[in-house]
mmCIF file of C-alpha atoms in Angstrom:
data_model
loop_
_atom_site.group_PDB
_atom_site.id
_atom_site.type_symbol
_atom_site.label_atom_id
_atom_site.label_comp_id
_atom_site.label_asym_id
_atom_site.label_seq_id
_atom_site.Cartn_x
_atom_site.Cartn_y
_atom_site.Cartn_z
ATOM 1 C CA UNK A 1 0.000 0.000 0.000
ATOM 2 C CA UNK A 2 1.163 3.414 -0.817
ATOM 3 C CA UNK A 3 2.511 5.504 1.904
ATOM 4 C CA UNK A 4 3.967 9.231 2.597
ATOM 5 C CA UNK A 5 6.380 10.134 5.518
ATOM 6 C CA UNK A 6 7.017 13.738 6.201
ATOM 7 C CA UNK A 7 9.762 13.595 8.893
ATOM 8 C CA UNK A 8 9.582 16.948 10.165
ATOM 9 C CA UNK A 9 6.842 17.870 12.946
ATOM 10 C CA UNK A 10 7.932 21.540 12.826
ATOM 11 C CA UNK A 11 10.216 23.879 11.277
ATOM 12 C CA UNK A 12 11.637 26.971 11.626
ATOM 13 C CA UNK A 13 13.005 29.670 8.800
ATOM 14 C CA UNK A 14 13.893 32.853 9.164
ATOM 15 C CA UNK A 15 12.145 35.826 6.577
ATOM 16 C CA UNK A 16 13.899 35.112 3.110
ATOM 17 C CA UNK A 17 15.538 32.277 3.437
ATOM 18 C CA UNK A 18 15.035 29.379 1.669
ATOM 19 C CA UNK A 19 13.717 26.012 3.567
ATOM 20 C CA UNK A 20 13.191 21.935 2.608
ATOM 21 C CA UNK A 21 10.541 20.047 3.665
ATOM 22 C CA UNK A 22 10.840 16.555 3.366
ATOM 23 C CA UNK A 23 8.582 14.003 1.790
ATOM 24 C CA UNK A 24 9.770 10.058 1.156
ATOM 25 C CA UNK A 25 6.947 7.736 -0.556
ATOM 26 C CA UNK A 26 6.221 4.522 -0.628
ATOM 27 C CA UNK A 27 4.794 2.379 -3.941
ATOM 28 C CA UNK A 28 4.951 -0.449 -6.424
ATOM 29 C CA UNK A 29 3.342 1.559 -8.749
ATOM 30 C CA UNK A 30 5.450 2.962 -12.160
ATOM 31 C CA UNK A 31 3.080 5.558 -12.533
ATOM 32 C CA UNK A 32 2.155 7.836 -9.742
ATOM 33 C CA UNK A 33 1.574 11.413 -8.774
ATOM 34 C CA UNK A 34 2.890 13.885 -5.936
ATOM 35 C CA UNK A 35 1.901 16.858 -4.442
ATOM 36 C CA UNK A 36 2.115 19.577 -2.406
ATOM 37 C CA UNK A 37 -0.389 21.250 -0.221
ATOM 38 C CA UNK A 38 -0.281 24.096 2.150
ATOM 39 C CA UNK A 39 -2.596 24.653 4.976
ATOM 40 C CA UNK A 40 -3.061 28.221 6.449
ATOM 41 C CA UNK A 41 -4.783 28.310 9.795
ATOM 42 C CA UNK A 42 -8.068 29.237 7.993
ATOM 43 C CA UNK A 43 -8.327 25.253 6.890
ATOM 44 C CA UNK A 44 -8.629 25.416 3.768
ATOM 45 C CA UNK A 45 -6.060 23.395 1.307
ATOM 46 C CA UNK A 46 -4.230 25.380 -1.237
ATOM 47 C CA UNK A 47 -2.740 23.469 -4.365
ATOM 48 C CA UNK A 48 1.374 24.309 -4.825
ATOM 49 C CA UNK A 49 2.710 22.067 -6.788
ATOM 50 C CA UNK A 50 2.280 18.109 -8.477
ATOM 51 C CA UNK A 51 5.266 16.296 -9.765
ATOM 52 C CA UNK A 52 4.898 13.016 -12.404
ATOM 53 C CA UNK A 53 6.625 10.071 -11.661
ATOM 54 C CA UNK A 54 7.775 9.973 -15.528
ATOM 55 C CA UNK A 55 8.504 13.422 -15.509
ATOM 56 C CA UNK A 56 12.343 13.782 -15.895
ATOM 57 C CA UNK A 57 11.901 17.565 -14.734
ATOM 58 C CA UNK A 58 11.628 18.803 -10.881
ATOM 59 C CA UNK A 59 8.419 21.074 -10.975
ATOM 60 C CA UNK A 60 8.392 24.415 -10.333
ATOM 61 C CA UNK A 61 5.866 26.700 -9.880
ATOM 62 C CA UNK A 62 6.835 30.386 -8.537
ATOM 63 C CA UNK A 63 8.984 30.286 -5.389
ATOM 64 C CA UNK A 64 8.006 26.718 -5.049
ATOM 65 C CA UNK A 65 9.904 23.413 -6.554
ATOM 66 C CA UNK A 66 9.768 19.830 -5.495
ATOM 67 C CA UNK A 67 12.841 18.455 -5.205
ATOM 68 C CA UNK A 68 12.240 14.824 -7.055
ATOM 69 C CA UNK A 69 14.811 11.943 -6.369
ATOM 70 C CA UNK A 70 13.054 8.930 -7.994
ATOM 71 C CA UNK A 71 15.273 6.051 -7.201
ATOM 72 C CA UNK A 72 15.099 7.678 -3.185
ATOM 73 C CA UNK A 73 11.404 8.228 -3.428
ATOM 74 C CA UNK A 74 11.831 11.642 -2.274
ATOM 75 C CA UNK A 75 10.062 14.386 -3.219
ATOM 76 C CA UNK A 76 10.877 17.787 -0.981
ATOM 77 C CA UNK A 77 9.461 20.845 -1.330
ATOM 78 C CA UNK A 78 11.842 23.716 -1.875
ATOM 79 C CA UNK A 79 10.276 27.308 -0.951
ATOM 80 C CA UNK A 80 12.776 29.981 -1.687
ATOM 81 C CA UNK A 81 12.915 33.384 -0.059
ATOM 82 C CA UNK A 82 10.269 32.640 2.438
ATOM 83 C CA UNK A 83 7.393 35.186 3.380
ATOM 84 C CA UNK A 84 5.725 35.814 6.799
ATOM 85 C CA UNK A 85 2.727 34.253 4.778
ATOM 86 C CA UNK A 86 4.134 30.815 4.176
ATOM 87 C CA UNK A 87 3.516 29.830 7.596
ATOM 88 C CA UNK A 88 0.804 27.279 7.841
ATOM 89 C CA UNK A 89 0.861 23.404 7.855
ATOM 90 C CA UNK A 90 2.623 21.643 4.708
ATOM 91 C CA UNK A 91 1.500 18.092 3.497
ATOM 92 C CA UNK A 92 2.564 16.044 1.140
ATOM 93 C CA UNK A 93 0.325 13.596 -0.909
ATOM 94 C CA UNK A 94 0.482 10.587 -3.558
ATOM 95 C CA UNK A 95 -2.265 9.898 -6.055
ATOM 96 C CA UNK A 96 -3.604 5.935 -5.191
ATOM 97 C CA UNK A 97 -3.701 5.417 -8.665
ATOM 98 C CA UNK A 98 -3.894 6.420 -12.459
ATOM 99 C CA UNK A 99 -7.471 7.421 -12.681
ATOM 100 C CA UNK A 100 -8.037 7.716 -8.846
ATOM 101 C CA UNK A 101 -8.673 11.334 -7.380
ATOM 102 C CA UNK A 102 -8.166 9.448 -4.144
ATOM 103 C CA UNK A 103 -5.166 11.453 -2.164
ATOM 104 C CA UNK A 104 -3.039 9.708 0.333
ATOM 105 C CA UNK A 105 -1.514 12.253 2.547
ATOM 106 C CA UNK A 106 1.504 12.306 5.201
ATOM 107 C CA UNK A 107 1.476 13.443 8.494
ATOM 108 C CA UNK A 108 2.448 17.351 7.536
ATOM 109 C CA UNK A 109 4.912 19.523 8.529
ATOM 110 C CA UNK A 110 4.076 22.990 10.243
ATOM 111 C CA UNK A 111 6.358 25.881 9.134
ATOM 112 C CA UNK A 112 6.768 28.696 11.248
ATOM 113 C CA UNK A 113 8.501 31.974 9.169
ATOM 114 C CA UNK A 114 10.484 33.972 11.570
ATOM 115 C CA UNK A 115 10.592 38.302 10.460
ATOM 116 C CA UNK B 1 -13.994 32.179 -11.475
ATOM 117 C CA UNK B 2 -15.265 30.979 -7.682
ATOM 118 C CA UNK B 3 -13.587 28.033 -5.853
ATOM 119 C CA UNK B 4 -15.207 25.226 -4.529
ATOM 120 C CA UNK B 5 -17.842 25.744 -1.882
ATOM 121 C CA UNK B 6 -18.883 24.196 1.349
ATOM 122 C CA UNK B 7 -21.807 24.880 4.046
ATOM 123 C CA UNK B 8 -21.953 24.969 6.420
ATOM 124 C CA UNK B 9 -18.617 25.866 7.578
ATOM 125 C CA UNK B 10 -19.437 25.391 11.674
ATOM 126 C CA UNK B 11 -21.551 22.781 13.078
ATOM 127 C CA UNK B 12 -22.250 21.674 16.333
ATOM 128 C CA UNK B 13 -24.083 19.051 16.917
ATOM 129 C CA UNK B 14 -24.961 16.154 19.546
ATOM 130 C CA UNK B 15 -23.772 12.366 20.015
ATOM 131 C CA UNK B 16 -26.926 10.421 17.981
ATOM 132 C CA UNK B 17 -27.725 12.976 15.777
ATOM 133 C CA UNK B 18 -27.210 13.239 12.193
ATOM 134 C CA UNK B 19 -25.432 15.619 10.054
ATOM 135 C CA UNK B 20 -25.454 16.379 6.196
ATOM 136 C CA UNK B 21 -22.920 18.661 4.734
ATOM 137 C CA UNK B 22 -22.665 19.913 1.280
ATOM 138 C CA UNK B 23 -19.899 20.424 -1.720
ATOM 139 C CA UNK B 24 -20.383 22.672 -4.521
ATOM 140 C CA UNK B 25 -17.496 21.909 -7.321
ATOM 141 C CA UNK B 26 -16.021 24.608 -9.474
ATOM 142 C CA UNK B 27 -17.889 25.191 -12.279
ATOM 143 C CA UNK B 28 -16.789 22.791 -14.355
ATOM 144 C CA UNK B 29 -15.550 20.258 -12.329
ATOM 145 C CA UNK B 30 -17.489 16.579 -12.137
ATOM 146 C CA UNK B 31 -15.643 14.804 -9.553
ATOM 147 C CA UNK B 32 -15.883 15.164 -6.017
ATOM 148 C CA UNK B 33 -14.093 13.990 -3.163
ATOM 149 C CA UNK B 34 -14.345 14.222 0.380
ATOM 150 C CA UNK B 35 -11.574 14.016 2.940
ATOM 151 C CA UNK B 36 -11.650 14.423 7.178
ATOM 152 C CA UNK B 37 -9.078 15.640 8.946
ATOM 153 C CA UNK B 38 -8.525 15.077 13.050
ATOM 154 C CA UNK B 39 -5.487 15.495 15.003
ATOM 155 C CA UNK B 40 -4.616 12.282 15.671
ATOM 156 C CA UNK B 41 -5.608 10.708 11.856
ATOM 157 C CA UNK B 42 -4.726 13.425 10.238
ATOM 158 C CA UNK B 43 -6.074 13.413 6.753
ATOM 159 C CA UNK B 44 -8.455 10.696 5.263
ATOM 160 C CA UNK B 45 -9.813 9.892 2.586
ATOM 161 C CA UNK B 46 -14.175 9.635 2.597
ATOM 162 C CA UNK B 47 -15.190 9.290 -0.980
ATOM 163 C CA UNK B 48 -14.953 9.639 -4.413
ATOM 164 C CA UNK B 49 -17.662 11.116 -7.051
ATOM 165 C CA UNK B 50 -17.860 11.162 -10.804
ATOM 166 C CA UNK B 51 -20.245 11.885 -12.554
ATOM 167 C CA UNK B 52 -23.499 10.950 -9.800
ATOM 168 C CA UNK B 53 -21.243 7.607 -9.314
ATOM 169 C CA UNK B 54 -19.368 6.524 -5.849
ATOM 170 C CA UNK B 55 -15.948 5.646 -7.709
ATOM 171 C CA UNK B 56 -14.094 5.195 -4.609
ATOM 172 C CA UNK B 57 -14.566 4.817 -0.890
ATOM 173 C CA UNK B 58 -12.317 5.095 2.177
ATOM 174 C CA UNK B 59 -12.478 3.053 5.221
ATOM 175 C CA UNK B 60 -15.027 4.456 7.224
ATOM 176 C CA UNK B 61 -18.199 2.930 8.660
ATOM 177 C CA UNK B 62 -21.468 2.702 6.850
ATOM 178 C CA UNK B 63 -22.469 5.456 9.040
ATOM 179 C CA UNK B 64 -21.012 7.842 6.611
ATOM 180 C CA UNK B 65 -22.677 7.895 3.043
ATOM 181 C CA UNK B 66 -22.685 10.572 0.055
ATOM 182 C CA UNK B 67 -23.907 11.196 -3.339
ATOM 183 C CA UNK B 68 -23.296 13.379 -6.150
ATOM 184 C CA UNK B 69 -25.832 15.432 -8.018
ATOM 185 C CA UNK B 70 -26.290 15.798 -12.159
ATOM 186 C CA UNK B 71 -25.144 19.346 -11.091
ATOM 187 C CA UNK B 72 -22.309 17.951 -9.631
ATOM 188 C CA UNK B 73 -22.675 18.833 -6.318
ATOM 189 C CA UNK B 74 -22.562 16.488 -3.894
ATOM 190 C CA UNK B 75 -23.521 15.989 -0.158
ATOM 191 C CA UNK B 76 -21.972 13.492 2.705
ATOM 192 C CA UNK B 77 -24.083 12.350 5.360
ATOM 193 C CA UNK B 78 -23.122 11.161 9.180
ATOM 194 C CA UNK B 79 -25.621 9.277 10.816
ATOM 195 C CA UNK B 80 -26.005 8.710 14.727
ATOM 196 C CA UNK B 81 -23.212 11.028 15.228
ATOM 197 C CA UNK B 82 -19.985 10.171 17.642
ATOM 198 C CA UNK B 83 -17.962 12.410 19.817
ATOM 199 C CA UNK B 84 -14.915 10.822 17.395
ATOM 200 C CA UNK B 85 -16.823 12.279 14.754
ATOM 201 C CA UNK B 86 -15.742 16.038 15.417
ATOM 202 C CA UNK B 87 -12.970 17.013 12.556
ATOM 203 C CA UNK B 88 -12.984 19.327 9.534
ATOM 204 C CA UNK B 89 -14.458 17.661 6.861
ATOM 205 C CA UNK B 90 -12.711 19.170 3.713
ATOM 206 C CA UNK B 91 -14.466 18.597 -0.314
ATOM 207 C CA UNK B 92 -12.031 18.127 -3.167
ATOM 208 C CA UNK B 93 -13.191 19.193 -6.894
ATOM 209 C CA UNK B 94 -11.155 18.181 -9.702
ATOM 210 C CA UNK B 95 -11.397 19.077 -13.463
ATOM 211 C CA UNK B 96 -11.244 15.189 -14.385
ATOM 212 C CA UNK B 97 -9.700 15.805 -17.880
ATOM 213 C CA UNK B 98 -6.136 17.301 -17.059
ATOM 214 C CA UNK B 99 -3.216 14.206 -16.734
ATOM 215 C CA UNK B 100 -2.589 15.304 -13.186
ATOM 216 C CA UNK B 101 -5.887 15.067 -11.486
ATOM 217 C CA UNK B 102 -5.246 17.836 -9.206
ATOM 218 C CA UNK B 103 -7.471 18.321 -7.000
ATOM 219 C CA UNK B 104 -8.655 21.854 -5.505
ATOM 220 C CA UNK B 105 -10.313 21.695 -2.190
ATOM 221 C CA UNK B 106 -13.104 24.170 -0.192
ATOM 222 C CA UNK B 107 -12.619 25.719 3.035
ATOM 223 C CA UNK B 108 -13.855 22.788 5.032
ATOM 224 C CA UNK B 109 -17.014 22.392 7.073
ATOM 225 C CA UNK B 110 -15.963 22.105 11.128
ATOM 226 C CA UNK B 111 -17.742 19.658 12.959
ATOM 227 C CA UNK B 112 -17.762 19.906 16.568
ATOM 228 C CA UNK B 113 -20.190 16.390 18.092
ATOM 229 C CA UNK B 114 -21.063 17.132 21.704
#
């Protein structure tokens, strides 16, 4: 069964920096998708970024890029030249299948920006 | 063009009652999905809707139940309501013919089960 591990309870950056969040999967599939979701504490779930698993690119999308090792099933986020706004809860998902919508989702990580 | 919709957002409600909350898509969109999210399980999946049809379902008890309108809006139900029952329950909308099936999700409706 698919899985996603997100290592990192909490973190800390400080106002411009750039910060990693970690993600590691788990599947037998080939074909799979990833993504990135951000949290505010309003609730709602804001789209950042997907990555393919044949796509031989990292996304990127803005001040946002996953970080995709294939053969480590990793797939970090990279936000660079963080804003007091980018604090909020940060989860990483994996499509179940091709032509599922279902979303298996780690455990988060909660990103505190520091002015 | 507006996102997706849920309402209510708060509820409170008591143990043995029973709860319907509703999903309107973006305009557009045909499938539906529901998640709930609680501290301690974090975020799971509910159910899947295409098109009026239950595609996919998560492992929750029969209790919980859903359906999808030709509209494409779509309602979950919660019957004889548990305290474990209080979480945000969070609706997914996804354009269904882009290769990455992302998914774009409402602002939740909070459930608090007294």
């Amino acid at each position: 069964a698919q899985k996603i591990t997100q290592t990192q309870p909490g973190m800390f950056v400080q106002e411009k920096e750039a910060v990693t969040l970690d993600c590691t999967y788990d599947t037998s599939d080939q074909s799979y998708g990833l993504f990135w979701y951000k949290q505010p504490s309003s609730g709602e779930m804001i789209f950042l970024i997907y990555q393919g698993s044949y796509d031989e690119q990292n996304a990127t999308e803005g001040r946002y890029s996953l970080n995709f090792q294939k053969a480590r099933k990793s797939a970090n986020l990279v936000i660079s030249a963080s804003q007091l706004g980018d604090s909020a809860m940060y989860f990483c998902a994996m499509r179940e299948k091709d032509s599922s919508y279902k979303l298996i989702f780690g455990s988060g990580t909660r990103l505190l920006v520091r002015p | 063009k507006a996102g997706v919709t849920q309402t209510p957002r708060y509820l409170i409600k008591t143990r043995g009652q029973q709860v319907t909350l509703s999903c309107s898509p973006i305009s557009g969109h045909r499938s539906v999905s529901w998640y709930q999210q609680t501290p301690g399980q974090g975020l799971q999946f509910l159910f899947e809707y295409f098109s009026e049809t239950q595609r996919n379902k998560g492992n929750f008890p029969g209790r919980f139940s859903g359906r999808q309108f030709s509209n494409s809006r779509s309602e979950m139900n919660v019957s004889t309501l548990e305290l474990g029952d209080s979480a945000l329950y969070l609706c997914a909308s996804s354009l269904a013919e882009t290769a990455t099936y992302e998914q774009y999700f409402g602002p939740g409706t909070r459930l608090t089960v007294t």
